[in-house]
């Protein structure tokens, strides 16, 4: 197998004689067939082929195949956003009356999806903490529990998931571990190698990397044995009436889960990615290996600078040798974590605001993980309606500032932070 840098450039698309060197954008809703029988066989899933871009499109499929190769999975599907990826990853095996267990440190958008929207759809959720004991976590499982959800590197707290531990817990209860690998990327961590079963991505972040395109992706390891828990997963293990009684596990084997995500959920819910967006995503993937390493290398320099600065109260970044997450980082992401860190300043909310207003290169944005260095203070921005007390209850330190290091020269980033800290002090 090729090394990961080569996969970034080549996987998923191998042009033949006279074909375009770069992945072409097949901007077509539909695909032509010669006979009614040919078309019928596609609809019966008797033959693979393209018929409508809501389900499958050659450009999107090539990019999905590239991501599957990077993660080491059997298949992948692109989605319209990271939110859609996490929603569909759940809906593919959960229905009303079912239950999900999730780590509590996950991205706010996913937290709301589980806590509010999936609950409204009749799917219950229990949040657990990574510091809970195995016994406490075991107590959260119910007969109707269908999956355990977590992030490799949590957003925004950059906590490192003990993937082996949570995979073992999930498997001992007969459910898959679903891991959002957005911040780590397969360049720094491939969760399937540690026992995760399904991986999701917001491709909007490092995968695209240039702030151009909202998108998402679901990848299937093919490793979870759905048939061993057939009663728990009737959608995969019993006949689907909408496809003439076909059973996904029997027909598609290791690719049962990802095939159902396409043929059932994309067909019915339609949150597909456009071929043009997949093309931009592909350009991002072709330099992912270079960019992710540079983001991390610069972030290490910035974190070291901040840690010794007298106005800085604390820095949380897994690559710092004294960080509480550093041990797990060395195991699961030995080459480095990502470009995102959290910090707190000593001067209080007014100081924080003066500091951010004084930044010139670093911009205030709700985004993270692209080529532009950006900063966000949840207490003054995304969560400004909450009191300090309410912030703490939501697990957000009132002084927490999220800093995402871009691809500028790290010396320039440090100079800007340094000048703004000085300006805020007066
Ligand atoms: C941004 C993000 C999402 C949501 O992705 P969108 O592409 O914005 O819909 C999900 N998970 C994580 C970890 C994220 O950072």
Short mmCIF file of C-alpha atoms in Angstrom, two decimals, residues 2-353:
data_model
loop_
_atom_site.label_atom_id
_atom_site.label_comp_id
_atom_site.label_asym_id
_atom_site.label_seq_id
_atom_site.Cartn_x
_atom_site.Cartn_y
_atom_site.Cartn_z
CA UNK A 2 1.20 3.51 -0.76
CA UNK A 3 2.19 5.82 2.05
CA UNK A 4 -0.31 8.43 3.20
CA UNK A 5 1.32 11.37 1.37
CA UNK A 6 0.97 9.48 -1.91
CA UNK A 7 -2.63 8.58 -1.13
CA UNK A 8 -3.42 12.29 -0.60
CA UNK A 9 -2.30 13.00 -4.15
CA UNK A 10 -3.49 9.88 -5.99
CA UNK A 11 -6.04 7.71 -4.19
CA UNK A 12 -9.50 7.36 -5.70
CA UNK A 13 -8.72 8.59 -9.21
CA UNK A 14 -6.47 6.88 -11.73
CA UNK A 15 -6.88 8.39 -15.20
CA UNK A 16 -6.55 6.12 -18.23
CA UNK A 17 -5.11 6.98 -21.65
CA UNK A 18 -6.15 10.48 -22.69
CA UNK A 19 -8.23 11.08 -19.53
CA UNK A 20 -7.97 14.38 -17.66
CA UNK A 21 -4.96 14.42 -15.31
CA UNK A 22 -6.95 16.30 -12.66
CA UNK A 23 -10.20 14.82 -11.37
CA UNK A 24 -12.94 16.15 -13.67
CA UNK A 25 -16.11 17.76 -12.33
CA UNK A 26 -19.00 15.67 -13.62
CA UNK A 27 -21.62 18.38 -13.27
CA UNK A 28 -24.54 16.24 -14.34
CA UNK A 29 -27.70 15.33 -12.46
CA UNK A 30 -28.40 12.18 -14.47
CA UNK A 31 -26.68 9.47 -16.48
CA UNK A 32 -27.79 7.82 -19.70
CA UNK A 33 -28.58 4.13 -20.31
CA UNK A 34 -29.45 2.19 -23.47
CA UNK A 35 -32.17 -0.15 -22.27
CA UNK A 36 -34.92 -0.18 -19.72
CA UNK A 37 -33.45 -3.38 -18.25
CA UNK A 38 -30.06 -1.72 -17.62
CA UNK A 39 -31.81 1.05 -15.71
CA UNK A 40 -34.01 -1.38 -13.80
CA UNK A 41 -31.03 -3.39 -12.60
CA UNK A 42 -29.48 -0.22 -11.14
CA UNK A 43 -32.64 0.50 -9.17
CA UNK A 44 -32.67 -3.05 -7.84
CA UNK A 45 -29.02 -2.59 -6.72
CA UNK A 46 -28.24 -5.60 -8.92
CA UNK A 47 -25.59 -3.60 -10.74
CA UNK A 48 -23.52 -0.61 -9.67
CA UNK A 49 -23.67 2.45 -11.86
CA UNK A 50 -24.68 6.07 -11.83
CA UNK A 51 -28.22 7.19 -12.37
CA UNK A 52 -28.87 10.29 -10.27
CA UNK A 53 -26.37 12.55 -8.47
CA UNK A 54 -28.43 12.71 -5.27
CA UNK A 55 -27.27 9.12 -4.65
CA UNK A 56 -23.96 8.91 -6.44
CA UNK A 57 -21.82 11.02 -8.74
CA UNK A 58 -18.43 10.06 -10.24
CA UNK A 59 -16.61 13.16 -8.93
CA UNK A 60 -18.02 12.78 -5.41
CA UNK A 61 -17.29 9.05 -5.44
CA UNK A 62 -13.65 9.56 -6.42
CA UNK A 63 -13.17 12.00 -3.55
CA UNK A 64 -15.00 9.69 -1.13
CA UNK A 65 -12.73 6.85 -2.26
CA UNK A 66 -9.68 9.03 -1.60
CA UNK A 67 -10.88 9.74 1.96
CA UNK A 68 -11.68 6.04 2.50
CA UNK A 69 -8.11 5.20 1.44
CA UNK A 70 -6.66 7.84 3.80
CA UNK A 71 -8.66 6.46 6.74
CA UNK A 72 -8.14 2.82 5.75
CA UNK A 73 -11.88 2.14 5.37
CA UNK A 74 -13.90 -0.01 2.96
CA UNK A 75 -15.98 2.90 1.68
CA UNK A 76 -17.09 6.47 2.26
CA UNK A 77 -19.82 8.88 1.31
CA UNK A 78 -19.58 12.65 1.01
CA UNK A 79 -22.28 14.71 2.68
CA UNK A 80 -23.40 18.32 2.37
CA UNK A 81 -21.74 19.31 5.69
CA UNK A 82 -20.12 17.90 8.79
CA UNK A 83 -23.48 18.23 10.56
CA UNK A 84 -25.09 16.05 7.88
CA UNK A 85 -22.27 13.49 8.26
CA UNK A 86 -22.86 13.10 11.99
CA UNK A 87 -26.66 13.12 11.58
CA UNK A 88 -26.58 10.42 8.90
CA UNK A 89 -23.94 8.37 10.75
CA UNK A 90 -26.50 8.11 13.57
CA UNK A 91 -29.70 7.77 11.52
CA UNK A 92 -28.18 4.92 9.51
CA UNK A 93 -28.51 2.68 12.60
CA UNK A 94 -30.88 4.60 14.95
CA UNK A 95 -34.60 5.14 14.80
CA UNK A 96 -37.23 6.55 17.18
CA UNK A 97 -37.03 4.78 20.54
CA UNK A 98 -33.28 4.14 20.26
CA UNK A 99 -30.48 5.57 22.36
CA UNK A 100 -27.01 7.05 21.78
CA UNK A 101 -24.15 7.52 24.24
CA UNK A 102 -21.80 10.41 23.51
CA UNK A 103 -18.75 11.98 25.08
CA UNK A 104 -19.71 15.39 26.52
CA UNK A 105 -16.71 17.32 25.16
CA UNK A 106 -17.88 17.26 21.52
CA UNK A 107 -18.37 20.18 19.12
CA UNK A 108 -21.31 22.43 20.11
CA UNK A 109 -23.13 21.82 16.82
CA UNK A 110 -23.03 18.07 17.33
CA UNK A 111 -24.01 18.49 20.98
CA UNK A 112 -27.15 20.39 19.90
CA UNK A 113 -27.87 17.84 17.18
CA UNK A 114 -27.90 15.05 19.78
CA UNK A 115 -29.30 16.95 22.74
CA UNK A 116 -32.11 18.79 20.93
CA UNK A 117 -32.86 17.60 17.42
CA UNK A 118 -32.35 13.84 17.72
CA UNK A 119 -34.29 13.91 21.00
CA UNK A 120 -37.14 15.64 19.15
CA UNK A 121 -36.98 12.77 16.66
CA UNK A 122 -37.36 10.26 19.51
CA UNK A 123 -33.70 9.23 19.78
CA UNK A 124 -32.48 9.63 23.34
CA UNK A 125 -28.91 10.54 24.32
CA UNK A 126 -26.77 10.13 27.43
CA UNK A 127 -23.61 12.23 27.74
CA UNK A 128 -20.61 10.74 29.52
CA UNK A 129 -17.30 12.27 30.55
CA UNK A 130 -13.95 10.84 29.53
CA UNK A 131 -13.00 10.96 33.22
CA UNK A 132 -15.90 8.63 34.16
CA UNK A 133 -14.95 5.13 35.35
CA UNK A 134 -15.68 2.07 33.20
CA UNK A 135 -18.45 1.18 35.66
CA UNK A 136 -20.07 4.62 35.34
CA UNK A 137 -19.95 4.38 31.55
CA UNK A 138 -21.29 0.80 31.57
CA UNK A 139 -24.29 2.06 33.56
CA UNK A 140 -25.22 4.40 30.69
CA UNK A 141 -25.86 1.50 28.26
CA UNK A 142 -29.42 0.32 27.65
CA UNK A 143 -30.90 -2.44 25.49
CA UNK A 144 -31.76 0.23 22.90
CA UNK A 145 -28.27 1.80 22.76
CA UNK A 146 -27.04 1.78 19.16
CA UNK A 147 -23.70 3.58 19.16
CA UNK A 148 -21.03 5.37 21.16
CA UNK A 149 -19.99 8.77 19.75
CA UNK A 150 -16.78 10.74 20.37
CA UNK A 151 -14.21 13.06 18.76
CA UNK A 152 -10.53 12.10 18.33
CA UNK A 153 -9.54 15.64 19.32
CA UNK A 154 -12.45 17.47 20.86
CA UNK A 155 -13.54 20.86 19.54
CA UNK A 156 -12.79 23.27 21.17
CA UNK A 157 -11.15 21.62 24.22
CA UNK A 158 -8.54 19.58 22.22
CA UNK A 159 -8.92 16.62 24.56
CA UNK A 160 -7.52 13.37 23.15
CA UNK A 161 -9.85 10.38 22.92
CA UNK A 162 -8.53 7.15 24.44
CA UNK A 163 -9.77 5.33 21.35
CA UNK A 164 -8.78 1.81 22.45
CA UNK A 165 -10.57 2.23 25.76
CA UNK A 166 -13.81 3.55 24.26
CA UNK A 167 -13.75 1.01 21.41
CA UNK A 168 -13.42 -1.79 23.98
CA UNK A 169 -16.31 -0.39 26.01
CA UNK A 170 -18.53 0.00 22.92
CA UNK A 171 -17.71 -3.49 21.65
CA UNK A 172 -18.30 -5.11 25.04
CA UNK A 173 -21.88 -3.77 24.74
CA UNK A 174 -22.23 -4.85 21.11
CA UNK A 175 -22.30 -1.36 19.58
CA UNK A 176 -19.91 0.48 17.22
CA UNK A 177 -17.65 3.38 18.17
CA UNK A 178 -18.30 6.35 15.88
CA UNK A 179 -15.45 8.89 15.89
CA UNK A 180 -15.46 12.40 14.46
CA UNK A 181 -11.86 12.69 13.21
CA UNK A 182 -12.12 16.29 11.92
CA UNK A 183 -9.33 17.89 13.99
CA UNK A 184 -6.84 15.02 13.91
CA UNK A 185 -7.26 14.11 10.20
CA UNK A 186 -5.95 10.74 9.00
CA UNK A 187 -2.52 12.36 8.60
CA UNK A 188 -2.12 12.34 12.39
CA UNK A 189 -4.55 9.64 13.53
CA UNK A 190 -6.44 6.82 11.82
CA UNK A 191 -9.05 5.78 14.41
CA UNK A 192 -9.78 2.46 12.64
CA UNK A 193 -6.28 1.28 13.58
CA UNK A 194 -7.29 1.64 17.24
CA UNK A 195 -10.69 -0.07 17.01
CA UNK A 196 -13.12 2.67 15.93
CA UNK A 197 -15.78 1.40 13.52
CA UNK A 198 -17.14 4.49 11.76
CA UNK A 199 -15.34 7.80 11.18
CA UNK A 200 -16.97 11.12 10.32
CA UNK A 201 -15.49 14.42 9.17
CA UNK A 202 -16.42 18.00 8.75
CA UNK A 203 -14.44 18.38 5.52
CA UNK A 204 -15.03 22.12 5.95
CA UNK A 205 -11.97 22.21 8.24
CA UNK A 206 -8.46 20.91 7.42
CA UNK A 207 -9.63 18.71 4.52
CA UNK A 208 -10.74 21.72 2.49
CA UNK A 209 -8.33 23.89 4.43
CA UNK A 210 -8.84 27.12 2.50
CA UNK A 211 -12.15 28.33 3.87
CA UNK A 212 -13.98 27.69 0.58
CA UNK A 213 -16.38 24.78 0.98
CA UNK A 214 -18.75 23.38 3.59
CA UNK A 215 -18.86 19.59 3.44
CA UNK A 216 -18.71 16.33 5.34
CA UNK A 217 -17.93 12.67 5.01
CA UNK A 218 -18.72 9.28 6.61
CA UNK A 219 -16.19 6.45 6.38
CA UNK A 220 -16.89 2.80 7.18
CA UNK A 221 -14.10 0.55 8.50
CA UNK A 222 -16.10 -2.53 7.49
CA UNK A 223 -15.02 -4.09 10.78
CA UNK A 224 -18.18 -4.01 12.86
CA UNK A 225 -20.01 -7.35 12.85
CA UNK A 226 -23.63 -6.20 12.46
CA UNK A 227 -24.85 -9.77 11.97
CA UNK A 228 -23.49 -10.74 15.41
CA UNK A 229 -26.01 -8.22 16.81
CA UNK A 230 -28.71 -8.66 14.18
CA UNK A 231 -31.58 -7.94 16.59
CA UNK A 232 -30.09 -4.57 17.43
CA UNK A 233 -29.57 -3.50 13.80
CA UNK A 234 -32.71 -4.54 11.88
CA UNK A 235 -32.11 -1.84 9.23
CA UNK A 236 -28.92 -3.61 8.19
CA UNK A 237 -29.73 -7.22 9.01
CA UNK A 238 -33.37 -7.67 7.91
CA UNK A 239 -34.90 -7.26 4.44
CA UNK A 240 -35.45 -3.68 3.18
CA UNK A 241 -38.90 -3.49 1.58
CA UNK A 242 -37.91 -0.40 -0.42
CA UNK A 243 -35.33 -2.53 -2.29
CA UNK A 244 -37.43 -5.67 -2.92
CA UNK A 245 -36.48 -7.29 0.35
CA UNK A 246 -32.70 -6.98 -0.01
CA UNK A 247 -30.68 -7.39 3.23
CA UNK A 248 -27.64 -5.09 3.36
CA UNK A 249 -25.37 -7.37 5.37
CA UNK A 250 -26.12 -10.34 3.09
CA UNK A 251 -25.76 -8.44 -0.18
CA UNK A 252 -22.90 -6.06 0.65
CA UNK A 253 -20.96 -7.78 3.45
CA UNK A 254 -18.35 -5.50 4.96
CA UNK A 255 -19.74 -2.52 3.03
CA UNK A 256 -23.29 -2.95 4.42
CA UNK A 257 -23.30 0.18 6.57
CA UNK A 258 -21.85 2.57 3.99
CA UNK A 259 -23.99 1.15 1.18
CA UNK A 260 -27.13 1.72 3.25
CA UNK A 261 -26.02 5.30 3.98
CA UNK A 262 -25.98 5.95 0.22
CA UNK A 263 -28.87 3.88 -1.09
CA UNK A 264 -31.26 4.57 1.77
CA UNK A 265 -30.32 7.84 3.49
CA UNK A 266 -29.02 9.79 0.49
CA UNK A 267 -32.01 8.60 -1.53
CA UNK A 268 -34.50 9.73 1.13
CA UNK A 269 -32.80 12.65 2.90
CA UNK A 270 -30.76 14.02 0.01
CA UNK A 271 -27.94 15.74 1.91
CA UNK A 272 -25.44 15.05 -0.85
CA UNK A 273 -22.37 17.10 -1.75
CA UNK A 274 -22.26 18.90 -5.09
CA UNK A 275 -19.62 17.70 -7.60
CA UNK A 276 -18.16 21.22 -7.73
CA UNK A 277 -17.70 21.25 -3.94
CA UNK A 278 -16.17 17.77 -4.08
CA UNK A 279 -13.68 19.12 -6.64
CA UNK A 280 -12.58 21.90 -4.24
CA UNK A 281 -12.40 19.37 -1.42
CA UNK A 282 -10.17 17.18 -3.58
CA UNK A 283 -7.75 20.06 -4.19
CA UNK A 284 -7.55 20.47 -0.42
CA UNK A 285 -6.89 16.76 0.10
CA UNK A 286 -4.00 16.82 -2.37
CA UNK A 287 -1.98 19.04 0.02
CA UNK A 288 -3.51 17.84 3.31
CA UNK A 289 -0.32 16.06 4.43
CA UNK A 290 1.80 19.19 3.92
CA UNK A 291 -0.65 21.55 5.54
CA UNK A 292 -1.57 19.51 8.62
CA UNK A 293 2.08 19.08 9.57
CA UNK A 294 2.75 22.79 9.09
CA UNK A 295 -0.34 23.81 11.11
CA UNK A 296 0.89 21.63 13.96
CA UNK A 297 4.52 22.73 13.78
CA UNK A 298 3.50 26.40 13.91
CA UNK A 299 1.01 25.74 16.70
CA UNK A 300 3.80 24.16 18.78
CA UNK A 301 5.85 27.35 18.40
CA UNK A 302 2.89 29.58 19.25
CA UNK A 303 1.91 27.45 22.27
CA UNK A 304 5.48 27.59 23.61
CA UNK A 305 5.48 31.38 23.21
CA UNK A 306 2.11 31.80 24.94
CA UNK A 307 2.98 29.46 27.77
CA UNK A 308 5.89 31.62 28.91
CA UNK A 309 4.08 34.97 28.45
CA UNK A 310 3.32 36.73 31.77
CA UNK A 311 -0.21 37.81 30.68
CA UNK A 312 -1.23 34.22 29.86
CA UNK A 313 -2.83 32.21 32.69
CA UNK A 314 -2.90 28.82 30.97
CA UNK A 315 -2.49 27.09 27.59
CA UNK A 316 -4.13 23.75 26.70
CA UNK A 317 -2.49 22.07 23.73
CA UNK A 318 -1.82 18.30 23.68
CA UNK A 319 1.67 18.72 22.21
CA UNK A 320 2.93 20.63 25.26
CA UNK A 321 4.95 18.14 27.35
CA UNK A 322 3.18 19.16 30.59
CA UNK A 323 -0.33 19.08 29.07
CA UNK A 324 -2.77 16.67 30.78
CA UNK A 325 -3.59 15.15 27.35
CA UNK A 326 0.06 14.74 26.28
CA UNK A 327 0.37 11.06 27.25
CA UNK A 328 -2.61 10.07 25.09
CA UNK A 329 -1.31 12.30 22.29
CA UNK A 330 2.00 10.42 22.26
CA UNK A 331 0.09 7.16 21.86
CA UNK A 332 -2.60 8.12 19.34
CA UNK A 333 -1.06 11.09 17.49
CA UNK A 334 2.69 10.56 17.88
CA UNK A 335 3.56 13.02 15.11
CA UNK A 336 1.46 15.82 16.62
CA UNK A 337 -2.14 16.85 17.28
CA UNK A 338 -3.46 19.72 15.16
CA UNK A 339 -3.28 23.51 14.92
CA UNK A 340 -5.96 24.34 17.47
CA UNK A 341 -5.30 25.26 21.10
CA UNK A 342 -7.11 26.89 24.01
CA UNK A 343 -5.78 29.51 26.36
CA UNK A 344 -6.85 31.78 29.16
CA UNK A 345 -5.52 35.26 29.92
CA UNK A 346 -5.03 36.71 33.39
CA UNK A 347 -6.68 40.10 32.80
CA UNK A 348 -10.40 39.21 32.74
CA UNK A 349 -13.10 39.74 30.10
CA UNK A 350 -12.27 43.41 29.38
CA UNK A 351 -8.60 42.52 28.84
CA UNK A 352 -9.63 39.64 26.54
CA UNK A 353 -11.66 42.04 24.40
#
